[in-house]
XYZ file of C-alpha atoms in Angstrom:
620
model
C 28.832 114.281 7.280
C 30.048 111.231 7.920
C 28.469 110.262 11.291
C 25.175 110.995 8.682
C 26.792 108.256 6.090
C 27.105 105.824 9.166
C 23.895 106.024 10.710
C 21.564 106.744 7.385
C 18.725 104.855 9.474
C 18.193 108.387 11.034
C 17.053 109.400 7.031
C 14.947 106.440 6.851
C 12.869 106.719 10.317
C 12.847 110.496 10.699
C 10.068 111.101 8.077
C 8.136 108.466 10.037
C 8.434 109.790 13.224
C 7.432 113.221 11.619
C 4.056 111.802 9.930
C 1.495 112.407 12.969
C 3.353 115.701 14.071
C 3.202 117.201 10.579
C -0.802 116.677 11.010
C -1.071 117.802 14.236
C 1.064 120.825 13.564
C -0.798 121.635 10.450
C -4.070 121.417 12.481
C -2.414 124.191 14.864
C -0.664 126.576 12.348
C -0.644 125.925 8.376
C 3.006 126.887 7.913
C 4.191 124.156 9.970
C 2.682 121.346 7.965
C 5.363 122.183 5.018
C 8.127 122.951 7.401
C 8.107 119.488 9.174
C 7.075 117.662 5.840
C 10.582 119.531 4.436
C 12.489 118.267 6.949
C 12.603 114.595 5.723
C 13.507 115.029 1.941
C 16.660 117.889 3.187
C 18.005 114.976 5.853
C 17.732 112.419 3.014
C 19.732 114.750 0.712
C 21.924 115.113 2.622
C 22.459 110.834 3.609
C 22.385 110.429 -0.706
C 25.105 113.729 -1.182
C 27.170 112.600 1.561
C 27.692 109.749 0.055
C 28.098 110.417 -3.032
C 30.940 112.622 -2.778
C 32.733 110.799 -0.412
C 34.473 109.485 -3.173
C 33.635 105.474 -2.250
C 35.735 105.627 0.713
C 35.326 102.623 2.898
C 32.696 99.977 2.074
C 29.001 100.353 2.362
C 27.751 101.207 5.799
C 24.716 99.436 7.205
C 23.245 97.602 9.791
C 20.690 95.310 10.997
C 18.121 94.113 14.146
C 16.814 90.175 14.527
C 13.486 91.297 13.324
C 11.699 87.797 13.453
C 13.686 85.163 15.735
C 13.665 81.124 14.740
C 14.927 78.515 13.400
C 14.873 81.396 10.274
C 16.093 84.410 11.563
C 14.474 87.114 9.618
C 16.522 90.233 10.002
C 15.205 94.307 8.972
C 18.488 96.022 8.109
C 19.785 98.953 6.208
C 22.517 99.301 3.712
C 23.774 102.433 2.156
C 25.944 101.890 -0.906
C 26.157 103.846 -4.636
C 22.490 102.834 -5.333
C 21.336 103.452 -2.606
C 22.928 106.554 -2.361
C 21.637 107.997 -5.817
C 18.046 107.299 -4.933
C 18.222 109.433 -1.688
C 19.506 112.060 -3.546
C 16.556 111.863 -6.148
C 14.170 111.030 -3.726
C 15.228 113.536 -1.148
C 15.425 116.534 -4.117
C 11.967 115.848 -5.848
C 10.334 115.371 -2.536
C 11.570 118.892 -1.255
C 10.786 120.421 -4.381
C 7.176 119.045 -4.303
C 6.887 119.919 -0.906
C 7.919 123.956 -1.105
C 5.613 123.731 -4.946
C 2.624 122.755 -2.835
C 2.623 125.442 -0.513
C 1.499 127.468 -3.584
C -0.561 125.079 -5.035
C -2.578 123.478 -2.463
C -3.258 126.681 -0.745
C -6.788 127.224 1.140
C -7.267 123.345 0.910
C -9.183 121.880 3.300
C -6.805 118.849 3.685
C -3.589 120.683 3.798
C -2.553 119.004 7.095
C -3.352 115.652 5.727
C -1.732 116.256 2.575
C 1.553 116.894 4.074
C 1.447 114.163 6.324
C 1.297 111.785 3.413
C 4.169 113.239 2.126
C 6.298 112.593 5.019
C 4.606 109.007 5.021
C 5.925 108.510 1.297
C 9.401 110.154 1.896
C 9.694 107.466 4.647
C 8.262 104.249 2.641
C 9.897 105.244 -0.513
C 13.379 105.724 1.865
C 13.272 102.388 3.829
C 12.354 100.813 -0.356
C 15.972 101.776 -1.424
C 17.757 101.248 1.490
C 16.458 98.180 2.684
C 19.259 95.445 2.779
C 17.078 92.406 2.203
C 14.264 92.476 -0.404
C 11.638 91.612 2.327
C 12.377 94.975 3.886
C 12.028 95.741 0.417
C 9.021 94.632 0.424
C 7.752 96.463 3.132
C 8.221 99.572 1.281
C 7.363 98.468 -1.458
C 3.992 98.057 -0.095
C 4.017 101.498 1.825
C 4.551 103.126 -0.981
C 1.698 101.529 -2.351
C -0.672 102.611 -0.035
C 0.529 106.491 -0.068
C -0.087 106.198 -3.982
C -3.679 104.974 -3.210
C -4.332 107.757 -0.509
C -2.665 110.131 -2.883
C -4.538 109.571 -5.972
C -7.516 109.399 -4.070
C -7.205 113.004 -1.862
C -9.790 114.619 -2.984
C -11.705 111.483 -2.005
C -14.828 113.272 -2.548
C -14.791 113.159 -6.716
C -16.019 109.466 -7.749
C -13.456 109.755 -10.640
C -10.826 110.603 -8.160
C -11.856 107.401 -5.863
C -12.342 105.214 -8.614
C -8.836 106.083 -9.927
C -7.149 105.294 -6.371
C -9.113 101.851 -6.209
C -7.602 100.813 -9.908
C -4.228 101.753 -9.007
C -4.412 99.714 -6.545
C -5.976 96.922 -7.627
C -3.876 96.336 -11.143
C -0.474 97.078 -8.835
C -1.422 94.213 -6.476
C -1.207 91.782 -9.431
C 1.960 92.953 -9.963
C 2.894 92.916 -6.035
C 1.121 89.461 -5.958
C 4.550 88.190 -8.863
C 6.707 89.681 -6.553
C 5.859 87.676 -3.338
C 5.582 84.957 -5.422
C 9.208 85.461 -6.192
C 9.816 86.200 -2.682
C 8.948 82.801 -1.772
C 10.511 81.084 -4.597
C 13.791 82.969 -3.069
C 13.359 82.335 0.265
C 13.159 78.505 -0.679
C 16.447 78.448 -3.148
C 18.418 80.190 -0.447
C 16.563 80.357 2.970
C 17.261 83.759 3.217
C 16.102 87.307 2.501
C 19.126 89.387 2.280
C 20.701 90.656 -0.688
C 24.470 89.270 0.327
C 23.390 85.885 1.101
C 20.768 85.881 -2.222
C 23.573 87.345 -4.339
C 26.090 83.846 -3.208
C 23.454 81.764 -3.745
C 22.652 82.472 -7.396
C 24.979 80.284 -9.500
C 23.864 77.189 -7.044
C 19.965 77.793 -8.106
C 19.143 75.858 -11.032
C 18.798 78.018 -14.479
C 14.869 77.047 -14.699
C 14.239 78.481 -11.178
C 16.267 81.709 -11.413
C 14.599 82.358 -14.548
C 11.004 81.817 -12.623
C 12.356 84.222 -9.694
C 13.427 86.925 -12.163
C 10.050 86.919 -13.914
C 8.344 87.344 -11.003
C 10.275 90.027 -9.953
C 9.681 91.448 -13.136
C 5.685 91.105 -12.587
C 5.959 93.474 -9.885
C 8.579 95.783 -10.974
C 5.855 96.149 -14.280
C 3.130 96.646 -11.928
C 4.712 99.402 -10.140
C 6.333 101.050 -13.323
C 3.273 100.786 -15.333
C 4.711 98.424 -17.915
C 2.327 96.981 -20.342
C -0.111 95.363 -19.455
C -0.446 96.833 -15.790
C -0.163 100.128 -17.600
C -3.534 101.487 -17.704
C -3.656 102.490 -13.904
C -1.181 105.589 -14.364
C -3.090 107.392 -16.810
C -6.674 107.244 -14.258
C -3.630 108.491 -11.607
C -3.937 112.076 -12.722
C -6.775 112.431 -10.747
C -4.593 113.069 -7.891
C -2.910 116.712 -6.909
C -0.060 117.474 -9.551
C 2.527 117.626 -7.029
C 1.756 114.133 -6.201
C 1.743 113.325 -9.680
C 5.214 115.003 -9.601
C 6.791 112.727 -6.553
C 4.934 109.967 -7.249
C 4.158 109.376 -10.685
C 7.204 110.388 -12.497
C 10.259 111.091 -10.475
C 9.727 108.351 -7.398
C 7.561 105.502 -6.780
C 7.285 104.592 -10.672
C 10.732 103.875 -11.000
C 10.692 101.507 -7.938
C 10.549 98.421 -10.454
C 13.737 99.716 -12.650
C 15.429 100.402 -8.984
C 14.064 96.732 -8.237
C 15.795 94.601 -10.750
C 19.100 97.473 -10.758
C 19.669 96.193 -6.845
C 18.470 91.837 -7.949
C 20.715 92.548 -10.909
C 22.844 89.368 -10.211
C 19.394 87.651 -10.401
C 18.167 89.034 -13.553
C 21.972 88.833 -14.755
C 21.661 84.856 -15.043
C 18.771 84.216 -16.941
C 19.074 85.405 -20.631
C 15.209 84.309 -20.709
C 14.083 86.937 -18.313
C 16.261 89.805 -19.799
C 14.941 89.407 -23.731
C 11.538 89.531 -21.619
C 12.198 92.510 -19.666
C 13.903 93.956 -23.437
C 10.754 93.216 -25.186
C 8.268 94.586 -22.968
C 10.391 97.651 -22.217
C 10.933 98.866 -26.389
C 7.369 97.911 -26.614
C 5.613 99.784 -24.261
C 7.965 102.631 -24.650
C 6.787 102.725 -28.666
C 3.040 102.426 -27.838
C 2.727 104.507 -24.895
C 4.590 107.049 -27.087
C 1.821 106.597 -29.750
C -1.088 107.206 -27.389
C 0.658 110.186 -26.021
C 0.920 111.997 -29.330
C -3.676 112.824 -29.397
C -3.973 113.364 -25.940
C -5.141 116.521 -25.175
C -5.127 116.521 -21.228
C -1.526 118.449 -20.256
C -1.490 115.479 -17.809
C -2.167 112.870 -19.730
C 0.536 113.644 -22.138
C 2.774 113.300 -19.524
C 1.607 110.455 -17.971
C 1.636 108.116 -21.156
C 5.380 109.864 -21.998
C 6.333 108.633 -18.137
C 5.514 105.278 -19.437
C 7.150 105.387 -22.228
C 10.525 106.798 -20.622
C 10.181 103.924 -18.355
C 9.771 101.377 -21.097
C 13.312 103.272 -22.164
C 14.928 102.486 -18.996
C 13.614 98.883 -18.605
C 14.815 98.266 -22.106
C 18.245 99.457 -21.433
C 18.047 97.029 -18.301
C 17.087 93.969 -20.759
C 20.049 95.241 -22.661
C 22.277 94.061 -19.562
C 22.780 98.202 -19.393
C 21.772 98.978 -15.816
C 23.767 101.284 -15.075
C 22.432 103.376 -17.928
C 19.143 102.564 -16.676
C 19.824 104.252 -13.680
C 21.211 107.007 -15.224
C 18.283 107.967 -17.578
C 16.469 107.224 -14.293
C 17.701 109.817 -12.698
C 17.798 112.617 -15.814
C 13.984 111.326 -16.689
C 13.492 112.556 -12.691
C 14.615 116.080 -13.094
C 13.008 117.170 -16.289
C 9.881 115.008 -15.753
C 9.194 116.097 -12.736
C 9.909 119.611 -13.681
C 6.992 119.063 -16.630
C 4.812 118.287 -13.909
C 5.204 120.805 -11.815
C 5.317 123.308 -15.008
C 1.746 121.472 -16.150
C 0.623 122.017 -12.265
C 1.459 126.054 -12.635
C -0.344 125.814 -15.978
C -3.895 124.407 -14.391
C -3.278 126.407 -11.097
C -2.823 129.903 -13.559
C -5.671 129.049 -16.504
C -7.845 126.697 -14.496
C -7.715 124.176 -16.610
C -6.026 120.773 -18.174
C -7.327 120.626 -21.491
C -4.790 122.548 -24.108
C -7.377 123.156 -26.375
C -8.142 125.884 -23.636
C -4.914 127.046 -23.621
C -2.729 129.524 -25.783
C -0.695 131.849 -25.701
C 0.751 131.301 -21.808
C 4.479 132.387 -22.272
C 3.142 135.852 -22.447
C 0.865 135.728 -19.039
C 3.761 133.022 -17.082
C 7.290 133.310 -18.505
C 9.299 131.408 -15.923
C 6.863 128.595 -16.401
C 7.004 128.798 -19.707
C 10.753 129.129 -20.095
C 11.275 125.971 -17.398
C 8.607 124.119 -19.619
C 11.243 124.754 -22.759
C 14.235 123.707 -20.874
C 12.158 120.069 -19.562
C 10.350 119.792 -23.196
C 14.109 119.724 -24.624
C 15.345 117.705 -22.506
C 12.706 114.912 -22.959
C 13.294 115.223 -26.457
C 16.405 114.633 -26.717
C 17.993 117.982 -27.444
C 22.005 118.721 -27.296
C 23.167 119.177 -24.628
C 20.088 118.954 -22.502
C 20.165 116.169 -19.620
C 17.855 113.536 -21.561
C 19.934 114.276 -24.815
C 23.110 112.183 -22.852
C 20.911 109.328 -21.345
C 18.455 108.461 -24.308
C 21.394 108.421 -25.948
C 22.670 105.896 -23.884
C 20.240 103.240 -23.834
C 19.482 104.354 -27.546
C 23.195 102.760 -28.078
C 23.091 99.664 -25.660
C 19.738 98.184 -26.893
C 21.197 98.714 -30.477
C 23.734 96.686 -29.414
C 21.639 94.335 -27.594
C 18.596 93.867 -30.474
C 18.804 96.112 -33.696
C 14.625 95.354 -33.701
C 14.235 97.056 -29.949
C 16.564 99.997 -31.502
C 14.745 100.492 -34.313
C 11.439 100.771 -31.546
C 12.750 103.007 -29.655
C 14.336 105.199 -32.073
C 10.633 105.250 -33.714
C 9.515 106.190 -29.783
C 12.013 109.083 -29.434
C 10.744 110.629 -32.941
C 7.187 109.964 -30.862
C 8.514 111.824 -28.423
C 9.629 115.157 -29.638
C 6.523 114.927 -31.900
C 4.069 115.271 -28.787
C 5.893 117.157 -26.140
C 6.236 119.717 -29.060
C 2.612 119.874 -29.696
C 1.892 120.070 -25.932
C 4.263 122.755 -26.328
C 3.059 124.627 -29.228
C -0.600 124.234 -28.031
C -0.242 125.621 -24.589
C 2.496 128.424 -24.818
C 2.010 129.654 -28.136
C -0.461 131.523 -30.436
C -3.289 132.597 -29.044
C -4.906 133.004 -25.273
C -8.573 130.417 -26.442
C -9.683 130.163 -22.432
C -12.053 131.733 -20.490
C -9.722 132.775 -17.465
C -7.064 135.261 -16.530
C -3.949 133.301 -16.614
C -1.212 134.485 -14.285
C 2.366 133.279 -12.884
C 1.944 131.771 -9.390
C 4.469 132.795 -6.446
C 7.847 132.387 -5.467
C 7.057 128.709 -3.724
C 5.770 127.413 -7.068
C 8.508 129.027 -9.550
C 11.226 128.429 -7.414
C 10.774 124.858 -7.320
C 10.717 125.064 -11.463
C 13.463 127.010 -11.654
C 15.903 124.627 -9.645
C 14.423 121.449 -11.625
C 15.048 123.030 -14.817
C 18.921 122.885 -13.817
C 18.850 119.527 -13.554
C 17.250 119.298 -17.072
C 20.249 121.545 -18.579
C 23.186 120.534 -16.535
C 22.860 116.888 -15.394
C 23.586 114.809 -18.598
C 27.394 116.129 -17.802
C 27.383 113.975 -14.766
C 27.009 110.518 -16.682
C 30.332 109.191 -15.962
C 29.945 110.359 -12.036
C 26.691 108.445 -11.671
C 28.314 105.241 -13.025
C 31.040 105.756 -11.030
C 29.044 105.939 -7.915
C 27.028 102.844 -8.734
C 29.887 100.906 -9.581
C 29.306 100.841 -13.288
C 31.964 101.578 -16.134
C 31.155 104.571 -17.659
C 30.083 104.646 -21.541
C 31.752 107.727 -23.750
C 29.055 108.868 -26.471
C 28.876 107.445 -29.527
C 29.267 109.994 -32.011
C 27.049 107.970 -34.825
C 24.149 107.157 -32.200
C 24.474 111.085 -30.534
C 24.356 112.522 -34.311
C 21.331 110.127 -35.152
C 19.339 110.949 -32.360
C 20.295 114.593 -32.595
C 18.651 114.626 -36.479
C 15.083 112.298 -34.697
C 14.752 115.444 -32.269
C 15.000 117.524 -34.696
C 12.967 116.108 -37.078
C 10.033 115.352 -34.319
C 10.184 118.974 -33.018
C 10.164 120.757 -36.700
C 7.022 118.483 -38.204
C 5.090 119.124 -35.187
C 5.709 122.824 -35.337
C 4.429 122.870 -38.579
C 1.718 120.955 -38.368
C 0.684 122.627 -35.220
C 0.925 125.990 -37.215
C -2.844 126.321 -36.444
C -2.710 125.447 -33.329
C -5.960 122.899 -32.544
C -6.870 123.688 -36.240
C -4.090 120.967 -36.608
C -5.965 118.678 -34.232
C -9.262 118.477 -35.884
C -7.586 118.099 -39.130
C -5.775 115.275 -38.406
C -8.450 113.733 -36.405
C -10.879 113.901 -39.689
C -8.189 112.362 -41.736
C -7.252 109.428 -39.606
C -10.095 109.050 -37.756
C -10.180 105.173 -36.545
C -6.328 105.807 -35.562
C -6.655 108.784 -33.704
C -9.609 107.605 -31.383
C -8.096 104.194 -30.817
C -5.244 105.523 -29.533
C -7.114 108.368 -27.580
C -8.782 105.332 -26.352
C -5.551 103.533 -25.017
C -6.023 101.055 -27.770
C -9.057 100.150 -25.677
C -6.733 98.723 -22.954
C -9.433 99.508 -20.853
C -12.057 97.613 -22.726
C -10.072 94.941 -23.001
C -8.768 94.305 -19.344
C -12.413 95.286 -18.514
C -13.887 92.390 -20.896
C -11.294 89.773 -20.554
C -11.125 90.229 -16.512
C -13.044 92.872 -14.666
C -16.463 91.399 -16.118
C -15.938 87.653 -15.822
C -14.393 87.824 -12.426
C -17.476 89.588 -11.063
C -19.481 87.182 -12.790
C -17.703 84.323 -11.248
C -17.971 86.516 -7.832
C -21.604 86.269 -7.772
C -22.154 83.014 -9.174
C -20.192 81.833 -6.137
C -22.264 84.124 -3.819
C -25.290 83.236 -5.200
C -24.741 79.383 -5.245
C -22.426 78.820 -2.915
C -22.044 81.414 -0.165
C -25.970 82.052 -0.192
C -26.504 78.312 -0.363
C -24.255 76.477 1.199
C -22.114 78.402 3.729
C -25.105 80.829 4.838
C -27.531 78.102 4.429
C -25.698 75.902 6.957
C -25.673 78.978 9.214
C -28.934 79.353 8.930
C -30.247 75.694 9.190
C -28.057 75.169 12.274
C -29.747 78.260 13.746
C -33.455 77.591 13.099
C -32.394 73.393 14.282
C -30.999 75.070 17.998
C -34.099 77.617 17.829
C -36.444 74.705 16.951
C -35.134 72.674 19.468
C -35.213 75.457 21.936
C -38.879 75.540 21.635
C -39.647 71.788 22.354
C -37.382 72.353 25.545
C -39.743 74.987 26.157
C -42.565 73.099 26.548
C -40.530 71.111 29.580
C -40.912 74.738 31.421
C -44.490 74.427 32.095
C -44.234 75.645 35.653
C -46.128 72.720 37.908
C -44.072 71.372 40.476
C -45.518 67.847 40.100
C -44.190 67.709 36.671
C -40.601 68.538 37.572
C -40.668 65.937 40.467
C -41.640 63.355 37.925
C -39.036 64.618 35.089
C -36.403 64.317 37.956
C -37.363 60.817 38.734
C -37.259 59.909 35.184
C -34.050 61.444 34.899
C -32.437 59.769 38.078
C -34.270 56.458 36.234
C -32.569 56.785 33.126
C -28.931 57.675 34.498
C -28.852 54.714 36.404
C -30.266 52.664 33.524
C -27.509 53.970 31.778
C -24.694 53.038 34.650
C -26.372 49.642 34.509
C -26.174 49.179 31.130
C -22.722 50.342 30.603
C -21.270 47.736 33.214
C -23.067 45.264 31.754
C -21.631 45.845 28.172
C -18.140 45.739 29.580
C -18.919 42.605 31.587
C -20.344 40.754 28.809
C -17.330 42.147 26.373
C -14.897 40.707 28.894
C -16.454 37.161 29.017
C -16.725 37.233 25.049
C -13.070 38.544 25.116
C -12.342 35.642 27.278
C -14.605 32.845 26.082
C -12.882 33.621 22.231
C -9.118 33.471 23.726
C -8.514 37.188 22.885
């Protein structure tokens, strides 16, 4: 596969060129739509797994076309090194598994053909993200990917949650985006270039005070794309999108563009101390509050979603920590088994009909292999021995201890969070009793298939810790036995209170909702993020919005449009009057007008005769 390694441009602009004919073929015949959409992700495997095991022979391949020509060429390249590498083979894996998952779940809808397409259109944006060689290529995907989130979250275009949803996400990740041009340009002035090489040179010539600008505003749009507080609250709303998607895009992919972001500007981040305790901060932070909120909710989604941002917060704390490489590998653990929750939530709603658990029960009985999946993802997100996520928390549980005892503490607080809820989601959906109104049942081979190869990577990936760090470059971290045995007893702890609270079942839920009533609906609430951003920003920006239509668009801009309009039309109608059809009156206006021209020629010789004798009468 090497002629693949050299020439990993092909895995990049083959899901591109298959975006129209994956609609048009889906139009024709259904099963094609899945087909070509599956073609992308198994080509970009096989780019990241070539790579990977080609044991770092030879340097990175890549290459590059004069994009914009100038006094500042602007080049659009491609590089494939370790990084690079690893996030093809995540990308390329969840994407196939999403793909063959939908065929089962998105059967008999009406936009199957478009919903494939947009697959292929993310496989290619989120592609051309990680392999870009300068971070305005970057950029570009960073931006695609944007827009297939928005179209995404908003298929089913027709429910006004659904569309309002796609608008916030939007919205709240363009403030982010808006940081990360800003650092952009800040860049592009330090160095006068784009590409990571050149960038990478130039950062111990930058002064400390601007470096630590560019890495914050990097950091603004890696939050807004990770859902780091405060441009959290769009993820949650996301749900409203097809579970697949909320498998690709929402836990396994596009969410962990920001930690990918600062892992490849890590030389950037790397020199300011200011911008790491930042990124620390806001990482152990949101990873102990979005932790919090996910331990009431009681949409299967929702629980997920708020634990995606809290896994996040884990990874960008470990990057604050100065542990990227750990980052990265949590990154790529959190992939498998949260994307294998999703999926497992998705064959929950598509077999009971419904995302509430409260309506659930009971499920391992009606859909073992979902269930049994579920177990193997649950355990791993918790933390269990010698699950996948058991080996990475681990790992960032023991470089941010390092780094700040107080972020330690946090997250150690988040992971006891952490087996608390995905317990209860547990407990609530697959055991006790059937309390729904449907006839739950296991879906097909294209949904539990899917599950079942995820749910390896839950169990067996955590062995491969020193492999990924090898790949990326990194020096691999043995265990520690004090932080493994530590974080063994928190899992343990979390999982055995909430089974017996959750004895009851939702018994447990109205029980504790009576007893800490304020608490429980605050956090239900977000912690009224919503409120808050709606309050401190929505409101007063679409106040100031119409104050300045009202006074100022209304008044002055269309009022000058309008007063120059009725002045010409006014002025056309005097003019009118000189159209009165009798010849006699034209003869005469002509004369006058042959009258005043030559009064005019008269007059204007004159001036310049009498300004030349002035001119010469005063010696000028």
């Amino acid at each position: 596969m090497t002629w693949l390694i050299d020439n990993a441009w092909i895995a990049v602009a083959l899901p591109f060129i298959l975006v129209v004919p994956t609609w048009f073929a889906g139009r024709l015949n259904k099963t094609l739509a899945p087909v070509m959409a599956a073609i992308g992700p198994l080509v970009l495997m096989a780019a990241g797994f070539s790579a990977i095991f080609s044991n770092g022979e030879g340097d990175p391949s890549g290459g590059s076309i004069s994009w914009i020509p100038g006094a500042t060429d602007i080049h659009a390249g491609w590089m494939l090194d370790g990084l690079t590498a690893v996030m093809f083979a995540v990308v390329g894996v969840i994407a196939l598994m999403v793909v063959v998952f939908s065929i089962g779940y998105m059967h008999g809808d009406k936009g199957w053909a478009r919903y494939f397409m947009l697959l292929s259109l993310f496989t290619g944006s989120m592609s051309l993200l990680v392999a870009a060689d300068s971070i305005l290529i970057l950029f570009v995907g960073w931006e695609l990917v944007g827009a297939c989130s928005y179209l995404l979250i908003g298929f089913w275009f027709e429910k006004p949650s659904a569309a309002a949803a796609a608008v916030k996400a939007f919205m709240v990740t363009r403030i982010g985006d808006a940081g990360l041009l800003l650092g952009l340009a800040l860049l592009m002035r330090e160095v006068g270039s784009f590409g990571f090489t050149e960038v990478f040179a130039a950062v111990e010539t930058i002064p400390s005070g601007t470096v630590t600008a560019i890495a914050l505003l990097l950091f603004v749009g890696a939050a807004g794309k990770s859902a780091q507080f405060p441009l959290h609250i769009w993820l949650p709303d996301a749900m409203e999108g097809p579970t697949p998607v909320s498998a690709l895009i929402h836990a396994a992919t596009m969410v962990a563009a920001g930690v990918f972001l600062i892992a490849r500007m890590w030389p950037v981040f790397e020199a300011s101390e200011t911008a790491l305790v930042v990124v620390l901060s806001i990482g152990a932070f949101t990873a102990l509050a979005s932790a919090s909120i996910a331990l009431v909710q009681r949409d299967i989604k929702k629980v997920l979603a708020y634990s995606t941002i809290s896994q996040l917060g884990f990874m960008f704390a470990a990057l604050g920590a100065g542990a990227w490489g750990i980052a990265m590998f949590h990154l790529v653990t959190h992939a498998a088994f949260k994307a294998l929750l999703f999926l497992g939530s998705g064959s929950v709603i598509h077999g009971s009909g419904t995302q509430d658990m409260h309506e659930m029960g009971g499920l391992r009985h009606s859909m073992p292999i979902t269930a049994t999946t579920w177990l193997l993802g649950a355990g791993a997100l918790a933390g269990v021995p010698p699950l996948a996520g058991f080996f990475s928390k681990d790992e960032v549980l023991h470089a941010v201890f390092g780094a700040s005892p107080v972020a330690g503490v946090m997250l150690a607080v988040a992971s006891l969070m952490t087996a608390f809820y995905i317990t209860r989601a547990t407990k609530l959906t697959f055991f006790g009793a059937y309390r729904g109104d449907g006839h739950p049942h296991e879906g097909g081979l294209s949904m539990t298939g899917p599950l079942m190869v995820l749910g390896l990577g839950a169990v067996g990936l955590g062995f491969f810790g020193h492999g990924i760090a090898e790949v990326l470059g990194e020096h691999a971290e043995s265990l520690d036995p004090v932080t493994a045995i530590v974080s063994t007893a928190i899992a343990l702890i979390g999982i055995a209170s909430a089974w017996w609270i959750y004895r009851e079942d939702v018994v447990a839920d109205l029980r504790l909702q009576s007893r800490v009533g304020r608490i429980w609906d605050a956090a239900a609430s977000g912690y009224g993020a919503d409120a808050v951003a709606e309050r401190g920003f929505i409101r007063p920006v679409m106040s100031g919005s119409r104050a300045l239509y009202e006074r100022f668009e209304r008044s002055v801009v269309d009022g000058a449009a309008e007063g120059f309009a009725r002045a010409v039309n006014g002025l056309g109608r005097i003019l009118s009057l000189l159209q009165n059809g009798d010849g006699q009156w034209y003869g005469a206006m002509l004369g006058a007008g042959v009258v005043i021209m030559l009064a005019v020629v008269w007059s204007y010789d004159s001036i310049n005769l009498w300004a030349a004798n002035v001119s010469s009468w005063m010696g000028w």
